[in-house]
Amino acid sequence: MHKEGDEIHIEDDDATAAVKTGAMRWVLGISLAAAVIAMTLVWVIPAIYG
């Protein structure tokens, strides 16, 4: 971190408080797949038995 006049410049690693492991991609991918499967079942099951 350094100061230039009235501006404070912070490095990306210092500004980010999170660990960049890529785990969030897995969570989003699995939840997206689960939502697609659930919506498909909600649509297909009544069509079959309706």
The first five atom37 places (N, CA, C, CB, O) and aatype in JSON, in Angstrom:
{
  "aatype": [12, 8, 11, 6, 7, 3, 6, 9, 8, 9, 6, 3, 3, 3, 0, 16, 0, 0, 19, 11, 16, 7, 0, 12, 1, 17, 19, 10, 7, 9, 15, 10, 0, 0, 0, 19, 9, 0, 12, 16, 10, 19, 17, 19, 9, 14, 0, 9, 18, 7],
  "atom_mask": [
    [1, 1, 1, 1, 1],
    [1, 1, 1, 1, 1],
    [1, 1, 1, 1, 1],
    [1, 1, 1, 1, 1],
    [1, 1, 1, 0, 1],
    [1, 1, 1, 1, 1],
    [1, 1, 1, 1, 1],
    [1, 1, 1, 1, 1],
    [1, 1, 1, 1, 1],
    [1, 1, 1, 1, 1],
    [1, 1, 1, 1, 1],
    [1, 1, 1, 1, 1],
    [1, 1, 1, 1, 1],
    [1, 1, 1, 1, 1],
    [1, 1, 1, 1, 1],
    [1, 1, 1, 1, 1],
    [1, 1, 1, 1, 1],
    [1, 1, 1, 1, 1],
    [1, 1, 1, 1, 1],
    [1, 1, 1, 1, 1],
    [1, 1, 1, 1, 1],
    [1, 1, 1, 0, 1],
    [1, 1, 1, 1, 1],
    [1, 1, 1, 1, 1],
    [1, 1, 1, 1, 1],
    [1, 1, 1, 1, 1],
    [1, 1, 1, 1, 1],
    [1, 1, 1, 1, 1],
    [1, 1, 1, 0, 1],
    [1, 1, 1, 1, 1],
    [1, 1, 1, 1, 1],
    [1, 1, 1, 1, 1],
    [1, 1, 1, 1, 1],
    [1, 1, 1, 1, 1],
    [1, 1, 1, 1, 1],
    [1, 1, 1, 1, 1],
    [1, 1, 1, 1, 1],
    [1, 1, 1, 1, 1],
    [1, 1, 1, 1, 1],
    [1, 1, 1, 1, 1],
    [1, 1, 1, 1, 1],
    [1, 1, 1, 1, 1],
    [1, 1, 1, 1, 1],
    [1, 1, 1, 1, 1],
    [1, 1, 1, 1, 1],
    [1, 1, 1, 1, 1],
    [1, 1, 1, 1, 1],
    [1, 1, 1, 1, 1],
    [1, 1, 1, 1, 1],
    [1, 1, 1, 0, 1]
  ],
  "atom_positions": [
    [[0.85, -1.17, 0.0], [0.0, 0.0, 0.0], [0.9, 1.23, 0.0], [-0.97, 0.0, 1.22], [1.86, 1.32, 0.77]],
    [[0.57, 2.16, -0.87], [1.32, 3.41, -0.88], [0.37, 4.56, -1.18], [2.47, 3.36, -1.91], [-0.72, 4.37, -1.73]],
    [[0.78, 5.74, -0.83], [-0.06, 6.92, -0.98], [0.56, 7.85, -2.0], [-0.26, 7.64, 0.37], [1.76, 8.15, -1.93]],
    [[-0.26, 8.31, -2.94], [0.16, 9.29, -3.94], [-0.78, 10.48, -3.82], [0.14, 8.69, -5.4], [-1.9, 10.45, -4.32]],
    [[-0.31, 11.52, -3.17], [-1.17, 12.69, -2.96], [-2.3, 12.32, -2.01], [0.0, 0.0, 0.0], [-2.06, 11.88, -0.89]],
    [[-3.54, 12.51, -2.47], [-4.71, 12.16, -1.66], [-5.18, 10.74, -1.92], [-5.84, 13.13, -1.92], [-6.09, 10.26, -1.25]],
    [[-4.58, 10.04, -2.89], [-5.01, 8.7, -3.25], [-4.2, 7.63, -2.53], [-4.9, 8.51, -4.75], [-2.98, 7.76, -2.37]],
    [[-4.88, 6.6, -2.1], [-4.22, 5.45, -1.48], [-4.34, 4.28, -2.44], [-4.85, 5.11, -0.08], [-5.45, 3.93, -2.85]],
    [[-3.22, 3.68, -2.81], [-3.2, 2.55, -3.73], [-2.9, 1.28, -2.94], [-2.15, 2.77, -4.85], [-1.9, 1.18, -2.24]],
    [[-3.8, 0.3, -3.08], [-3.67, -0.96, -2.36], [-3.5, -2.08, -3.38], [-4.91, -1.22, -1.44], [-4.2, -2.12, -4.39]],
    [[-2.57, -2.98, -3.12], [-2.35, -4.12, -4.0], [-3.56, -5.06, -3.96], [-1.07, -4.89, -3.6], [-4.29, -5.09, -2.97]],
    [[-3.77, -5.83, -5.04], [-4.92, -6.74, -5.13], [-4.93, -7.75, -3.98], [-4.9, -7.47, -6.46], [-5.99, -8.01, -3.41]],
    [[-3.79, -8.31, -3.66], [-3.73, -9.31, -2.59], [-4.08, -8.72, -1.23], [-2.34, -9.94, -2.53], [-4.68, -9.39, -0.4]],
    [[-3.72, -7.48, -1.01], [-4.05, -6.83, 0.26], [-5.52, -6.46, 0.34], [-3.2, -5.59, 0.45], [-6.11, -6.5, 1.41]],
    [[-6.12, -6.1, -0.8], [-7.52, -5.67, -0.8], [-8.47, -6.86, -0.73], [-7.81, -4.86, -2.05], [-9.6, -6.71, -0.25]],
    [[-8.05, -8.01, -1.19], [-8.91, -9.19, -1.18], [-8.71, -9.95, 0.12], [-8.62, -10.1, -2.39], [-7.6, -10.37, 0.45]],
    [[-9.81, -10.11, 0.85], [-9.73, -10.81, 2.13], [-10.01, -12.3, 1.98], [-10.71, -10.2, 3.12], [-9.96, -13.04, 2.96]],
    [[-10.3, -12.74, 0.77], [-10.67, -14.14, 0.55], [-9.49, -14.95, 0.05], [-11.83, -14.24, -0.44], [-8.51, -14.41, -0.47]],
    [[-9.59, -16.24, 0.23], [-8.6, -17.17, -0.31], [-9.11, -17.62, -1.67], [-8.37, -18.41, 0.66], [-10.26, -18.04, -1.81]],
    [[-8.28, -17.52, -2.67], [-8.7, -17.85, -4.03], [-8.39, -19.32, -4.33], [-8.01, -16.93, -5.06], [-7.38, -19.63, -4.95]],
    [[-9.29, -20.2, -3.89], [-9.07, -21.63, -4.09], [-9.87, -22.17, -5.26], [-9.43, -22.39, -2.84], [-9.56, -23.26, -5.75]],
    [[-10.87, -21.46, -5.73], [-11.71, -21.95, -6.81], [-12.85, -22.81, -6.32], [0.0, 0.0, 0.0], [-13.58, -23.37, -7.13]],
    [[-13.04, -22.93, -5.01], [-14.11, -23.75, -4.45], [-15.48, -23.18, -4.77], [-13.95, -23.89, -2.94], [-16.46, -23.92, -4.9]],
    [[-15.56, -21.88, -4.91], [-16.86, -21.26, -5.18], [-17.39, -21.7, -6.54], [-16.76, -19.73, -5.13], [-18.6, -21.8, -6.72]],
    [[-16.51, -21.96, -7.51], [-16.95, -22.45, -8.81], [-17.66, -23.79, -8.67], [-15.76, -22.58, -9.76], [-18.66, -24.03, -9.34]],
    [[-17.14, -24.65, -7.8], [-17.79, -25.95, -7.58], [-19.16, -25.77, -6.94], [-16.91, -26.85, -6.68], [-20.12, -26.43, -7.33]],
    [[-19.25, -24.88, -5.97], [-20.53, -24.64, -5.3], [-21.55, -24.11, -6.29], [-20.35, -23.65, -4.12], [-22.69, -24.57, -6.31]],
    [[-21.16, -23.15, -7.11], [-22.08, -22.58, -8.09], [-22.47, -23.6, -9.15], [-21.45, -21.36, -8.76], [-23.63, -23.67, -9.56]],
    [[-21.51, -24.4, -9.6], [-21.8, -25.4, -10.62], [-22.75, -26.48, -10.11], [0.0, 0.0, 0.0], [-23.69, -26.87, -10.8]],
    [[-22.5, -26.96, -8.9], [-23.36, -28.0, -8.33], [-24.75, -27.45, -8.05], [-22.75, -28.56, -7.04], [-25.75, -28.14, -8.31]],
    [[-24.84, -26.24, -7.54], [-26.17, -25.67, -7.27], [-26.92, -25.38, -8.56], [-26.04, -24.39, -6.43], [-28.14, -25.52, -8.6]],
    [[-26.23, -24.97, -9.61], [-26.87, -24.76, -10.9], [-27.41, -26.07, -11.45], [-25.9, -24.11, -11.9], [-28.54, -26.13, -11.94]],
    [[-26.61, -27.12, -11.37], [-27.05, -28.43, -11.85], [-28.25, -28.93, -11.03], [-25.9, -29.46, -11.78], [-29.19, -29.48, -11.6]],
    [[-28.22, -28.74, -9.73], [-29.34, -29.16, -8.88], [-30.61, -28.38, -9.21], [-28.98, -28.97, -7.4], [-31.7, -28.95, -9.23]],
    [[-30.48, -27.09, -9.48], [-31.64, -26.29, -9.84], [-32.23, -26.73, -11.18], [-31.27, -24.81, -9.89], [-33.45, -26.79, -11.32]],
    [[-31.37, -27.02, -12.15], [-31.85, -27.48, -13.46], [-32.56, -28.82, -13.32], [-30.67, -27.6, -14.46], [-33.62, -29.02, -13.91]],
    [[-32.0, -29.74, -12.55], [-32.63, -31.05, -12.34], [-33.97, -30.89, -11.63], [-31.7, -31.98, -11.54], [-34.96, -31.52, -12.02]],
    [[-34.01, -30.07, -10.59], [-35.26, -29.87, -9.85], [-36.33, -29.25, -10.74], [-35.01, -28.97, -8.62], [-37.48, -29.69, -10.7]],
    [[-35.99, -28.25, -11.52], [-36.97, -27.62, -12.4], [-37.43, -28.57, -13.48], [-36.39, -26.36, -13.03], [-38.6, -28.55, -13.87]],
    [[-36.53, -29.42, -13.98], [-36.92, -30.41, -14.97], [-37.9, -31.41, -14.38], [-35.67, -31.14, -15.51], [-38.89, -31.76, -15.03]],
    [[-37.65, -31.87, -13.16], [-38.57, -32.8, -12.52], [-39.93, -32.17, -12.25], [-37.98, -33.31, -11.22], [-40.96, -32.82, -12.42]],
    [[-39.94, -30.91, -11.85], [-41.2, -30.21, -11.6], [-42.0, -30.08, -12.9], [-40.94, -28.81, -10.99], [-43.23, -30.07, -12.87]],
    [[-41.34, -29.98, -14.02], [-42.0, -29.84, -15.31], [-42.39, -31.2, -15.91], [-41.1, -29.09, -16.28], [-43.48, -31.33, -16.47]],
    [[-41.52, -32.21, -15.79], [-41.74, -33.49, -16.45], [-42.72, -34.38, -15.71], [-40.43, -34.2, -16.61], [-43.57, -35.01, -16.34]],
    [[-42.62, -34.46, -14.4], [-43.49, -35.35, -13.63], [-44.97, -35.02, -13.82], [-43.14, -35.28, -12.16], [-45.74, -35.95, -14.07]],
    [[-45.41, -33.78, -13.72], [-46.83, -33.51, -13.99], [-47.21, -33.78, -15.46], [-47.17, -32.06, -13.64], [-48.36, -34.13, -15.74]],
    [[-46.28, -33.62, -16.38], [-46.59, -33.89, -17.78], [-46.81, -35.38, -18.01], [-45.47, -33.37, -18.68], [-47.64, -35.76, -18.83]],
    [[-46.07, -36.23, -17.29], [-46.22, -37.67, -17.44], [-47.51, -38.16, -16.78], [-45.01, -38.39, -16.85], [-48.25, -38.94, -17.37]],
    [[-47.76, -37.71, -15.56], [-48.89, -38.22, -14.79], [-50.14, -37.34, -14.91], [-48.49, -38.35, -13.34], [-51.17, -37.65, -14.29]],
    [[-50.08, -36.29, -15.67], [-51.22, -35.35, -15.75], [-52.11, -35.64, -16.82], [0.0, 0.0, 0.0], [-53.11, -34.94, -17.0]]
  ]
}
